[in-house]
């Protein structure tokens, strides 16, 4: 169930819709609401202290973004991607993030490198906590792509991250180690420092595509 927010306040209708949208989206991305879970507008509205209308509008917005589906007799359900859809999303990510990384290599600054090194170190410190590690991993990729200074490209990449992050969290729960991923990120950072646009693009593409086999493997049965 979606947890109650820490504070309540009166909000205009548009702000209430945004609040509901962010609340539900966060729960899905963080794996608190898993694929197949039913989202009940009345329960969400009660937890947030608002009417059902902004919650329903938020659900429609999330459905348009592909995070949930509206099913007859069941209402809103967190979307579970097919294997074909997962492959499509990761292949799109590989191309778009590879392009962003190549663009970043041509304009990266010392401050950018410093930020990425700090995120890489934070990932290493978070290795024992899967949820924290995935969050920092996403931040590393977002920070790298942001160096490209290509807002339209970033918008597309962000939308793909939102769709795939819940599955990443489920997949990582069964992984004993993230050491190889850390090594890949160090290689990516080294290529970025060297200004090697072709090299960093190839590394990012290979890194993302390598994930497909693990994500699409059969999930262990729930206990």
XYZ file of N, CA, C and O in Angstrom, residues 18-219:
808
model
N -0.290 17.128 -9.295
C 1.162 16.938 -9.378
C 1.678 16.162 -8.172
O 2.550 15.297 -8.303
N 1.135 16.481 -7.004
C 1.554 15.772 -5.792
C 1.212 14.290 -5.885
O 2.041 13.425 -5.561
N -0.011 13.997 -6.342
C -0.424 12.606 -6.495
C 0.439 11.898 -7.540
O 0.873 10.754 -7.346
N 0.712 12.593 -8.634
C 1.548 12.034 -9.707
C 2.940 11.672 -9.194
O 3.427 10.557 -9.415
N 3.581 12.605 -8.490
C 4.926 12.361 -7.983
C 4.939 11.246 -6.942
O 5.859 10.431 -6.885
N 3.901 11.208 -6.102
C 3.802 10.194 -5.052
C 3.711 8.786 -5.647
O 4.442 7.871 -5.250
N 2.808 8.625 -6.618
C 2.611 7.308 -7.234
C 3.827 6.923 -8.070
O 4.297 5.778 -8.021
N 4.339 7.862 -8.829
C 5.506 7.601 -9.684
C 6.703 7.166 -8.852
O 7.425 6.229 -9.221
N 6.913 7.838 -7.722
C 8.024 7.471 -6.833
C 7.838 6.051 -6.310
O 8.801 5.270 -6.263
N 6.622 5.709 -5.901
C 6.359 4.370 -5.368
C 6.631 3.294 -6.412
O 7.161 2.219 -6.097
N 6.285 3.578 -7.671
C 6.530 2.609 -8.743
C 8.023 2.499 -9.028
O 8.587 1.399 -9.114
N 8.703 3.630 -9.169
C 10.128 3.619 -9.504
C 10.969 2.976 -8.411
O 11.967 2.310 -8.684
N 10.564 3.161 -7.155
C 11.327 2.607 -6.038
C 10.979 1.153 -5.751
O 11.549 0.527 -4.858
N 10.033 0.596 -6.514
C 9.674 -0.802 -6.323
C 8.710 -1.031 -5.180
O 8.467 -2.182 -4.790
N 8.134 0.042 -4.621
C 7.162 -0.104 -3.538
C 5.843 -0.633 -4.087
O 5.081 -1.289 -3.375
N 5.557 -0.303 -5.335
C 4.418 -0.859 -6.055
C 4.977 -1.638 -7.247
O 5.511 -1.051 -8.175
N 4.864 -2.954 -7.191
C 5.505 -3.804 -8.186
C 4.617 -4.064 -9.394
O 3.404 -3.853 -9.343
N 5.217 -4.534 -10.486
C 4.423 -4.850 -11.676
C 3.249 -5.764 -11.337
O 3.411 -6.764 -10.643
N 2.078 -5.379 -11.828
C 0.877 -6.154 -11.565
C 0.073 -5.662 -10.376
O -1.081 -6.061 -10.192
N 0.672 -4.787 -9.558
C -0.034 -4.274 -8.381
C -1.173 -3.352 -8.791
O -1.040 -2.555 -9.710
N -2.296 -3.451 -8.084
C -3.458 -2.614 -8.371
C -3.361 -1.319 -7.580
O -3.022 -1.324 -6.399
N -3.644 -0.204 -8.240
C -3.600 1.112 -7.609
C -5.029 1.616 -7.449
O -5.714 1.883 -8.435
N -5.469 1.724 -6.201
C -6.854 2.096 -5.909
C -6.925 3.595 -5.618
O -6.356 4.062 -4.622
N -7.597 4.363 -6.467
C -7.651 5.818 -6.280
C -8.137 6.245 -4.908
O -7.606 7.186 -4.314
N -9.138 5.545 -4.368
C -9.678 5.913 -3.060
C -8.630 5.767 -1.962
O -8.536 6.612 -1.067
N -7.832 4.711 -2.028
C -6.795 4.495 -1.015
C -5.699 5.547 -1.121
O -5.204 6.058 -0.104
N -5.309 5.849 -2.351
C -4.259 6.842 -2.555
C -4.735 8.221 -2.108
O -4.020 8.953 -1.432
N -5.977 8.558 -2.482
C -6.538 9.858 -2.101
C -6.606 9.988 -0.588
O -6.291 11.045 -0.026
N -6.997 8.914 0.090
C -7.080 8.939 1.547
C -5.703 9.126 2.172
O -5.531 9.898 3.130
N -4.697 8.412 1.622
C -3.333 8.522 2.153
C -2.771 9.922 1.984
O -2.010 10.412 2.831
N -3.151 10.596 0.892
C -2.631 11.928 0.599
C -3.521 13.049 1.121
O -3.155 14.221 1.036
N -4.708 12.702 1.622
C -5.598 13.722 2.151
C -6.161 14.635 1.088
O -6.222 15.852 1.255
N -6.576 14.034 -0.026
C -7.143 14.827 -1.128
C -8.312 14.073 -1.737
O -8.588 12.925 -1.377
N -9.008 14.696 -2.663
C -10.124 14.044 -3.335
C -9.608 13.057 -4.377
O -8.421 13.042 -4.715
N -10.535 12.249 -4.915
C -10.128 11.239 -5.890
C -9.798 11.831 -7.258
O -9.032 11.237 -8.015
N -10.368 12.985 -7.592
C -10.202 13.536 -8.938
C -8.738 13.772 -9.326
O -8.290 13.309 -10.384
N -7.933 14.475 -8.501
C -6.525 14.662 -8.900
C -5.757 13.354 -8.961
O -4.828 13.210 -9.766
N -6.152 12.364 -8.135
C -5.496 11.055 -8.178
C -5.811 10.360 -9.502
O -4.923 9.789 -10.148
N -7.067 10.422 -9.923
C -7.447 9.811 -11.197
C -6.728 10.484 -12.368
O -6.286 9.823 -13.312
N -6.595 11.801 -12.299
C -5.881 12.525 -13.357
C -4.402 12.135 -13.368
O -3.798 11.986 -14.432
N -3.828 11.950 -12.178
C -2.429 11.519 -12.081
C -2.262 10.120 -12.669
O -1.291 9.838 -13.376
N -3.218 9.230 -12.405
C -3.162 7.874 -12.952
C -3.266 7.891 -14.477
O -2.563 7.140 -15.164
N -4.117 8.746 -15.008
C -4.222 8.866 -16.469
C -2.901 9.350 -17.066
O -2.481 8.895 -18.136
N -2.252 10.268 -16.378
C -0.959 10.783 -16.838
C 0.103 9.687 -16.824
O 0.887 9.543 -17.775
N 0.110 8.875 -15.778
C 1.071 7.778 -15.671
C 0.786 6.697 -16.713
O 1.711 6.069 -17.231
N -0.498 6.508 -17.030
C -0.847 5.548 -18.074
C -0.334 6.024 -19.434
O 0.171 5.237 -20.236
N -0.434 7.329 -19.685
C 0.057 7.892 -20.947
C 1.570 7.740 -21.060
O 2.108 7.625 -22.167
N 2.253 7.729 -19.924
C 3.716 7.588 -19.909
C 4.160 6.128 -19.934
O 5.352 5.837 -20.018
N 3.205 5.201 -19.831
C 3.545 3.783 -19.922
C 3.908 3.121 -18.613
O 4.341 1.958 -18.609
N 3.746 3.812 -17.476
C 4.091 3.212 -16.188
C 2.968 2.345 -15.629
O 3.231 1.433 -14.844
N 1.734 2.641 -15.991
C 0.613 1.832 -15.551
C -0.296 1.562 -16.733
O -0.170 2.197 -17.793
N -1.220 0.616 -16.562
C -2.233 0.341 -17.584
C -3.595 0.399 -16.910
O -3.729 0.093 -15.725
N -4.599 0.818 -17.658
C -5.966 0.869 -17.161
C -6.702 -0.345 -17.709
O -6.893 -0.467 -18.922
N -7.099 -1.262 -16.822
C -7.721 -2.512 -17.238
C -9.190 -2.566 -16.838
O -9.538 -2.153 -15.729
N -10.035 -3.096 -17.715
C -11.457 -3.239 -17.381
C -11.630 -4.090 -16.125
O -10.976 -5.127 -15.969
N -12.471 -3.629 -15.226
C -12.825 -4.331 -13.984
C -11.700 -4.359 -12.942
O -11.932 -4.787 -11.819
N -10.492 -3.924 -13.303
C -9.390 -3.892 -12.335
C -8.889 -2.477 -12.093
O -8.240 -2.198 -11.089
N -9.155 -1.585 -13.006
C -8.692 -0.216 -12.855
C -7.217 -0.082 -13.183
O -6.702 -0.740 -14.095
N -6.518 0.761 -12.433
C -5.102 1.041 -12.690
C -4.211 -0.051 -12.108
O -4.342 -0.427 -10.942
N -3.318 -0.550 -12.949
C -2.393 -1.610 -12.539
C -0.981 -1.222 -12.986
O -0.798 -0.722 -14.099
N 0.007 -1.436 -12.123
C 1.393 -1.152 -12.485
C 1.784 -2.048 -13.655
O 1.590 -3.270 -13.613
N 2.323 -1.448 -14.668
C 2.602 -2.181 -15.902
C 3.762 -3.154 -15.746
O 4.785 -2.831 -15.137
N 3.587 -4.348 -16.295
C 4.644 -5.355 -16.342
C 5.052 -5.508 -17.806
O 4.250 -5.943 -18.633
N 6.262 -5.108 -18.141
C 6.706 -5.130 -19.535
C 6.923 -6.553 -20.026
O 7.385 -7.420 -19.284
N 6.613 -6.788 -21.294
C 6.937 -8.061 -21.926
C 8.439 -8.092 -22.224
O 9.119 -7.061 -22.204
N 8.946 -9.282 -22.533
C 10.365 -9.391 -22.874
C 10.703 -8.532 -24.091
O 11.748 -7.869 -24.132
N 9.806 -8.515 -25.065
C 10.027 -7.706 -26.262
C 10.116 -6.229 -25.902
O 10.974 -5.499 -26.421
N 9.239 -5.767 -25.015
C 9.241 -4.358 -24.611
C 10.502 -4.002 -23.834
O 11.069 -2.920 -24.008
N 10.943 -4.920 -22.968
C 12.176 -4.683 -22.211
C 13.358 -4.525 -23.160
O 14.172 -3.605 -23.034
N 13.449 -5.418 -24.130
C 14.545 -5.336 -25.111
C 14.493 -4.004 -25.868
O 15.519 -3.365 -26.094
N 13.292 -3.618 -26.264
C 13.138 -2.362 -27.003
C 13.612 -1.173 -26.173
O 14.356 -0.307 -26.663
N 13.208 -1.128 -24.896
C 13.589 -0.005 -24.036
C 15.105 0.043 -23.839
O 15.719 1.111 -23.937
N 15.722 -1.104 -23.587
C 17.162 -1.114 -23.369
C 17.940 -0.806 -24.638
O 18.991 -0.146 -24.581
N 17.455 -1.263 -25.768
C 18.130 -0.939 -27.024
C 18.020 0.551 -27.339
O 18.968 1.165 -27.842
N 16.865 1.136 -27.016
C 16.717 2.583 -27.173
C 17.647 3.325 -26.215
O 18.305 4.302 -26.599
N 17.687 2.868 -24.967
C 18.592 3.492 -23.988
C 20.039 3.434 -24.470
O 20.785 4.414 -24.342
N 20.433 2.283 -24.991
C 21.827 2.108 -25.431
C 22.190 3.145 -26.489
O 23.256 3.772 -26.428
N 21.299 3.327 -27.453
C 21.570 4.285 -28.533
C 21.568 5.718 -28.013
O 22.502 6.497 -28.269
N 20.529 6.081 -27.255
C 20.389 7.472 -26.809
C 21.439 7.851 -25.764
O 22.024 8.937 -25.831
N 21.693 6.962 -24.805
C 22.702 7.286 -23.789
C 24.103 7.211 -24.367
O 25.005 7.949 -23.934
N 24.297 6.339 -25.337
C 25.595 6.318 -26.016
C 25.848 7.628 -26.737
O 26.945 8.196 -26.669
N 24.820 8.131 -27.426
C 24.930 9.422 -28.109
C 25.204 10.542 -27.109
O 26.082 11.387 -27.332
N 24.462 10.548 -25.994
C 24.662 11.589 -24.978
C 26.080 11.541 -24.408
O 26.712 12.577 -24.182
N 26.603 10.331 -24.188
C 27.956 10.182 -23.650
C 28.998 10.705 -24.636
O 29.977 11.355 -24.251
N 28.800 10.410 -25.930
C 29.723 10.907 -26.954
C 29.707 12.431 -26.998
O 30.763 13.081 -27.094
N 28.518 13.009 -26.917
C 28.403 14.469 -26.901
C 29.055 15.040 -25.644
O 29.719 16.080 -25.689
N 28.895 14.325 -24.526
C 29.475 14.776 -23.265
C 30.998 14.788 -23.322
O 31.649 15.684 -22.770
N 31.589 13.797 -24.003
C 33.049 13.703 -24.080
C 33.660 14.911 -24.763
O 34.822 15.250 -24.532
N 32.881 15.590 -25.608
C 33.395 16.736 -26.356
C 33.281 18.043 -25.575
O 33.782 19.067 -26.025
N 32.600 18.007 -24.420
C 32.398 19.264 -23.694
C 32.519 19.096 -22.174
O 32.153 19.978 -21.417
N 33.014 17.942 -21.734
C 33.104 17.680 -20.300
C 34.090 18.628 -19.617
O 35.133 18.975 -20.179
N 33.754 19.063 -18.406
C 34.611 19.971 -17.638
C 35.171 19.261 -16.412
O 34.746 18.151 -16.062
N 36.108 19.921 -15.752
C 36.685 19.365 -14.526
C 35.616 19.200 -13.454
O 35.624 18.225 -12.689
N 34.673 20.125 -13.379
C 33.582 20.024 -12.407
C 32.698 18.813 -12.689
O 32.245 18.124 -11.764
N 32.458 18.559 -13.969
C 31.656 17.388 -14.346
C 32.358 16.102 -13.903
O 31.729 15.204 -13.335
N 33.651 16.030 -14.177
C 34.423 14.844 -13.788
C 34.387 14.668 -12.277
O 34.214 13.552 -11.759
N 34.539 15.759 -11.541
C 34.504 15.694 -10.074
C 33.171 15.134 -9.591
O 33.132 14.248 -8.716
N 32.067 15.632 -10.148
C 30.739 15.157 -9.744
C 30.579 13.668 -10.035
O 30.042 12.915 -9.201
N 31.029 13.230 -11.187
C 30.903 11.825 -11.558
C 31.780 10.937 -10.677
O 31.382 9.827 -10.306
N 32.968 11.427 -10.333
C 33.833 10.667 -9.428
C 33.193 10.526 -8.048
O 33.281 9.460 -7.414
N 32.535 11.591 -7.590
C 31.853 11.536 -6.293
C 30.696 10.537 -6.327
O 30.487 9.779 -5.365
N 29.966 10.510 -7.431
C 28.860 9.563 -7.556
C 29.371 8.124 -7.655
O 28.771 7.199 -7.089
N 30.497 7.941 -8.330
C 31.086 6.606 -8.425
C 31.525 6.116 -7.052
O 31.304 4.950 -6.685
N 32.115 7.014 -6.264
C 32.518 6.661 -4.903
C 31.299 6.356 -4.033
O 31.308 5.433 -3.210
N 30.235 7.114 -4.224
C 29.001 6.893 -3.464
C 28.383 5.546 -3.832
O 27.837 4.839 -2.975
N 28.467 5.181 -5.108
C 27.981 3.867 -5.529
C 28.745 2.753 -4.821
O 28.161 1.776 -4.363
N 30.046 2.930 -4.723
C 30.879 1.930 -4.058
C 30.479 1.787 -2.589
O 30.367 0.679 -2.057
N 30.221 2.911 -1.940
C 29.826 2.882 -0.523
C 28.431 2.291 -0.333
O 28.114 1.779 0.747
N 27.606 2.358 -1.377
C 26.220 1.882 -1.283
C 26.058 0.442 -1.753
O 24.929 -0.055 -1.827
N 27.157 -0.218 -2.055
C 27.089 -1.544 -2.674
C 26.291 -2.557 -1.851
O 25.668 -3.468 -2.402
N 26.287 -2.402 -0.532
C 25.590 -3.362 0.323
C 24.090 -3.110 0.398
O 23.338 -3.950 0.901
N 23.643 -1.957 -0.090
C 22.225 -1.607 -0.044
C 21.708 -1.462 -1.473
O 21.977 -0.464 -2.139
N 20.988 -2.471 -1.942
C 20.555 -2.510 -3.341
C 19.756 -1.285 -3.745
O 19.993 -0.688 -4.801
N 18.803 -0.893 -2.914
C 17.945 0.243 -3.250
C 18.749 1.529 -3.399
O 18.583 2.268 -4.368
N 19.639 1.779 -2.436
C 20.471 2.983 -2.503
C 21.402 2.938 -3.708
O 21.599 3.945 -4.398
N 21.963 1.758 -3.979
C 22.903 1.625 -5.090
C 22.215 1.932 -6.423
O 22.773 2.655 -7.262
N 21.009 1.430 -6.606
C 20.297 1.672 -7.868
C 19.984 3.154 -8.032
O 20.079 3.708 -9.132
N 19.618 3.810 -6.925
C 19.335 5.245 -6.991
C 20.576 6.020 -7.422
O 20.518 6.883 -8.300
N 21.721 5.711 -6.819
C 22.958 6.419 -7.166
C 23.407 6.048 -8.581
O 23.924 6.890 -9.322
N 23.186 4.798 -8.964
C 23.517 4.358 -10.324
C 22.751 5.186 -11.344
O 23.307 5.645 -12.342
N 21.465 5.387 -11.085
C 20.663 6.226 -11.987
C 21.193 7.656 -12.007
O 21.291 8.279 -13.071
N 21.573 8.170 -10.844
C 22.097 9.537 -10.763
C 23.394 9.671 -11.555
O 23.625 10.704 -12.199
N 24.232 8.641 -11.520
C 25.476 8.664 -12.291
C 25.170 8.774 -13.787
O 25.747 9.611 -14.491
N 24.251 7.935 -14.258
C 23.903 7.966 -15.683
C 23.257 9.295 -16.061
O 23.540 9.852 -17.132
N 22.389 9.806 -15.199
C 21.735 11.083 -15.487
C 22.748 12.222 -15.525
O 22.679 13.098 -16.388
N 23.700 12.203 -14.587
C 24.724 13.274 -14.542
C 25.619 13.194 -15.770
O 25.985 14.240 -16.353
N 25.981 11.990 -16.173
C 26.801 11.813 -17.372
C 26.071 12.352 -18.600
O 26.630 13.129 -19.384
N 24.821 11.961 -18.764
C 24.064 12.387 -19.934
C 23.808 13.894 -19.931
O 23.742 14.523 -20.990
N 23.659 14.470 -18.730
C 23.388 15.904 -18.627
C 24.529 16.749 -19.179
O 24.311 17.871 -19.645
N 25.747 16.204 -19.159
C 26.906 16.941 -19.688
C 26.736 17.212 -21.182
O 27.297 18.160 -21.722
N 25.934 16.413 -21.850
C 25.710 16.595 -23.288
C 25.025 17.925 -23.591
O 25.111 18.424 -24.712
N 24.336 18.483 -22.591
C 23.610 19.754 -22.756
C 22.626 19.665 -23.919
O 22.547 20.557 -24.764
N 21.867 18.548 -23.920
C 20.883 18.301 -24.977
C 19.534 18.002 -24.308
O 19.218 16.837 -24.048
N 18.751 19.032 -23.991
C 17.509 18.849 -23.217
C 16.523 17.863 -23.826
O 15.911 17.074 -23.102
N 16.346 17.895 -25.133
C 15.397 16.979 -25.766
C 15.858 15.532 -25.631
O 15.059 14.624 -25.380
N 17.136 15.329 -25.796
C 17.709 13.995 -25.637
C 17.553 13.523 -24.196
O 17.171 12.371 -23.930
N 17.813 14.408 -23.242
C 17.678 14.073 -21.827
C 16.241 13.707 -21.477
O 15.993 12.801 -20.677
N 15.294 14.398 -22.069
C 13.879 14.117 -21.801
C 13.530 12.692 -22.218
O 12.841 11.964 -21.478
N 14.008 12.285 -23.380
C 13.745 10.931 -23.864
C 14.413 9.887 -22.975
O 13.807 8.855 -22.648
N 15.638 10.154 -22.573
C 16.362 9.210 -21.714
C 15.677 9.076 -20.359
O 15.525 7.972 -19.823
N 15.244 10.193 -19.792
C 14.573 10.178 -18.491
C 13.290 9.357 -18.543
O 12.975 8.605 -17.605
N 12.544 9.477 -19.629
C 11.305 8.713 -19.771
C 11.599 7.210 -19.805
O 10.866 6.409 -19.210
N 12.673 6.815 -20.462
C 13.045 5.403 -20.523
C 13.487 4.894 -19.158
O 13.173 3.763 -18.770
N 14.206 5.714 -18.408
C 14.632 5.330 -17.055
C 13.427 5.063 -16.164
O 13.421 4.118 -15.376
N 12.409 5.916 -16.274
C 11.214 5.760 -15.441
C 10.535 4.422 -15.699
O 10.043 3.775 -14.776
N 10.507 4.014 -16.959
C 9.841 2.766 -17.332
C 10.607 1.549 -16.835
O 10.014 0.565 -16.367
N 11.928 1.600 -16.894
C 12.729 0.405 -16.633
C 13.233 0.296 -15.191
O 13.590 -0.800 -14.735
N 13.259 1.382 -14.444
C 13.831 1.339 -13.092
C 13.169 0.319 -12.168
O 13.865 -0.371 -11.412
N 11.833 0.173 -12.177
C 11.232 -0.841 -11.295
C 11.773 -2.246 -11.553
O 12.034 -3.005 -10.615
N 11.967 -2.602 -12.835
C 12.511 -3.918 -13.158
C 13.978 -4.030 -12.759
O 14.443 -5.101 -12.362
N 14.715 -2.927 -12.858
C 16.109 -2.928 -12.416
C 16.194 -3.270 -10.938
O 17.068 -4.029 -10.509
N 15.285 -2.726 -10.151
C 15.298 -2.975 -8.710
C 15.005 -4.440 -8.391
O 15.646 -5.049 -7.533
N 14.036 -5.021 -9.106
C 13.717 -6.427 -8.898
C 14.900 -7.303 -9.299
O 15.273 -8.249 -8.601
N 15.515 -6.983 -10.442
C 16.657 -7.764 -10.935
C 17.827 -7.702 -9.971
O 18.442 -8.731 -9.642
N 18.131 -6.505 -9.459
C 19.295 -6.336 -8.594
C 19.132 -7.022 -7.247
O 20.121 -7.338 -6.587
N 17.913 -7.281 -6.832
C 17.694 -7.968 -5.558
C 18.337 -9.350 -5.551
O 18.728 -9.848 -4.499
N 18.433 -9.975 -6.714
C 18.969 -11.333 -6.805
C 20.445 -11.373 -7.187
O 21.025 -12.446 -7.331
N 21.078 -10.205 -7.333
C 22.481 -10.172 -7.748
C 23.396 -10.111 -6.520
O 23.227 -9.257 -5.658
N 24.377 -11.000 -6.427
C 25.248 -11.021 -5.255
C 26.293 -9.912 -5.236
O 26.830 -9.575 -4.202
N 26.617 -9.349 -6.404
C 27.703 -8.368 -6.449
C 27.478 -7.365 -7.579
O 26.898 -7.688 -8.615
N 27.957 -6.136 -7.353
C 27.896 -5.106 -8.397
C 29.304 -4.701 -8.819
O 29.485 -3.685 -9.484
N 30.290 -5.516 -8.462
C 31.690 -5.155 -8.730
C 31.959 -4.936 -10.207
O 32.659 -3.993 -10.593
N 31.415 -5.821 -11.068
C 31.704 -5.684 -12.499
C 31.117 -4.389 -13.042
O 31.678 -3.769 -13.949
N 29.955 -3.963 -12.478
C 29.334 -2.718 -12.926
C 30.213 -1.533 -12.536
O 30.378 -0.586 -13.299
N 30.775 -1.595 -11.348
C 31.674 -0.531 -10.902
C 32.871 -0.416 -11.844
O 33.296 0.687 -12.190
N 33.404 -1.560 -12.248
C 34.558 -1.559 -13.156
C 34.195 -0.896 -14.486
O 34.979 -0.121 -15.046
N 33.002 -1.201 -14.994
C 32.560 -0.601 -16.257
C 32.431 0.913 -16.117
O 32.840 1.676 -17.006
N 31.890 1.361 -14.992
C 31.737 2.800 -14.787
C 33.090 3.504 -14.702
O 33.233 4.643 -15.153
N 34.072 2.843 -14.134
C 35.427 3.423 -14.090
C 35.976 3.559 -15.512
O 36.641 4.562 -15.840
N 35.740 2.553 -16.347
C 36.193 2.618 -17.742
C 35.488 3.748 -18.491
O 36.117 4.474 -19.271
N 34.194 3.896 -18.242
C 33.431 4.974 -18.875
C 33.996 6.322 -18.459
O 34.195 7.222 -19.296
N 34.271 6.479 -17.172
C 34.791 7.745 -16.667
C 36.179 8.036 -17.239
O 36.490 9.178 -17.586
N 37.010 6.999 -17.367
C 38.351 7.179 -17.931
C 38.266 7.647 -19.393
O 39.011 8.541 -19.814
N 37.367 7.054 -20.163
C 37.198 7.449 -21.560
C 36.671 8.874 -21.654
O 37.059 9.641 -22.549
N 35.790 9.228 -20.727
C 35.241 10.585 -20.705
C 36.344 11.600 -20.410
O 36.445 12.644 -21.067
N 37.182 11.293 -19.432
C 38.306 12.173 -19.079
C 39.231 12.377 -20.273
O 39.764 13.483 -20.484
N 39.428 11.299 -21.045
C 40.333 11.361 -22.197
C 39.702 12.052 -23.398
O 40.369 12.263 -24.407
N 38.428 12.389 -23.292
C 37.744 13.015 -24.419
C 37.521 12.067 -25.575
O 37.380 12.500 -26.730
N 37.476 10.770 -25.276
C 37.320 9.746 -26.307
C 35.829 9.516 -26.582
O 35.198 8.644 -25.975
N 35.269 10.292 -27.503
C 33.836 10.227 -27.775
C 33.407 8.851 -28.282
O 32.402 8.294 -27.827
N 34.154 8.297 -29.221
C 33.786 6.988 -29.766
C 33.921 5.901 -28.712
O 33.069 5.009 -28.616
N 34.977 5.988 -27.918
C 35.208 4.975 -26.890
C 34.141 4.990 -25.808
O 33.624 3.934 -25.419
N 33.784 6.168 -25.331
C 32.791 6.238 -24.266
C 31.412 5.841 -24.791
O 30.618 5.202 -24.081
N 31.108 6.176 -26.037
C 29.831 5.753 -26.614
C 29.743 4.235 -26.684
O 28.714 3.636 -26.330
N 30.811 3.601 -27.121
C 30.826 2.138 -27.228
C 30.691 1.483 -25.861
O 29.967 0.487 -25.702
N 31.375 2.034 -24.863
C 31.306 1.475 -23.512
C 29.903 1.591 -22.922
O 29.397 0.649 -22.316
N 29.283 2.753 -23.096
C 27.940 2.957 -22.554
C 26.942 2.032 -23.243
O 26.096 1.408 -22.592
N 27.042 1.918 -24.554
C 26.127 1.035 -25.284
C 26.269 -0.409 -24.808
O 25.272 -1.092 -24.533
N 27.498 -0.888 -24.714
C 27.737 -2.276 -24.305
C 27.259 -2.513 -22.870
O 26.682 -3.566 -22.558
N 27.497 -1.547 -22.005
C 27.086 -1.644 -20.601
C 25.572 -1.813 -20.491
O 25.073 -2.668 -19.750
N 24.817 -1.020 -21.226
C 23.351 -1.076 -21.157
C 22.818 -2.350 -21.799
O 21.943 -3.021 -21.243
N 23.368 -2.721 -22.947
C 22.889 -3.915 -23.643
C 23.186 -5.186 -22.860
O 22.425 -6.169 -22.930
N 24.262 -5.179 -22.085
C 24.621 -6.367 -21.306
C 23.558 -6.689 -20.261
O 23.416 -7.840 -19.831
N 22.798 -5.696 -19.857
C 21.796 -5.870 -18.808
C 20.579 -6.656 -19.294
O 19.869 -7.257 -18.487
N 20.339 -6.678 -20.599
C 19.108 -7.271 -21.133
C 18.931 -8.718 -20.702
O 17.840 -9.126 -20.273
N 19.987 -9.518 -20.804
C 19.870 -10.951 -20.487
C 19.424 -11.173 -19.041
O 18.587 -12.039 -18.766
N 19.967 -10.374 -18.120
C 19.596 -10.536 -16.725
C 18.169 -10.097 -16.438
O 17.426 -10.756 -15.707
N 17.778 -8.968 -17.040
C 16.442 -8.428 -16.817
C 15.357 -9.371 -17.355
O 14.291 -9.528 -16.767
N 15.621 -10.004 -18.506
C 14.617 -10.836 -19.153
C 14.653 -12.283 -18.675
O 13.814 -13.083 -19.090
N 15.608 -12.641 -17.811
C 15.651 -14.005 -17.281
C 14.426 -14.247 -16.398
O 13.885 -13.305 -15.793
N 13.966 -15.488 -16.294
C 12.803 -15.803 -15.447
C 13.044 -15.339 -14.014
O 14.128 -15.520 -13.462
N 12.042 -14.706 -13.421
C 12.164 -14.236 -12.039
C 11.918 -15.374 -11.068
O 11.068 -16.227 -11.314
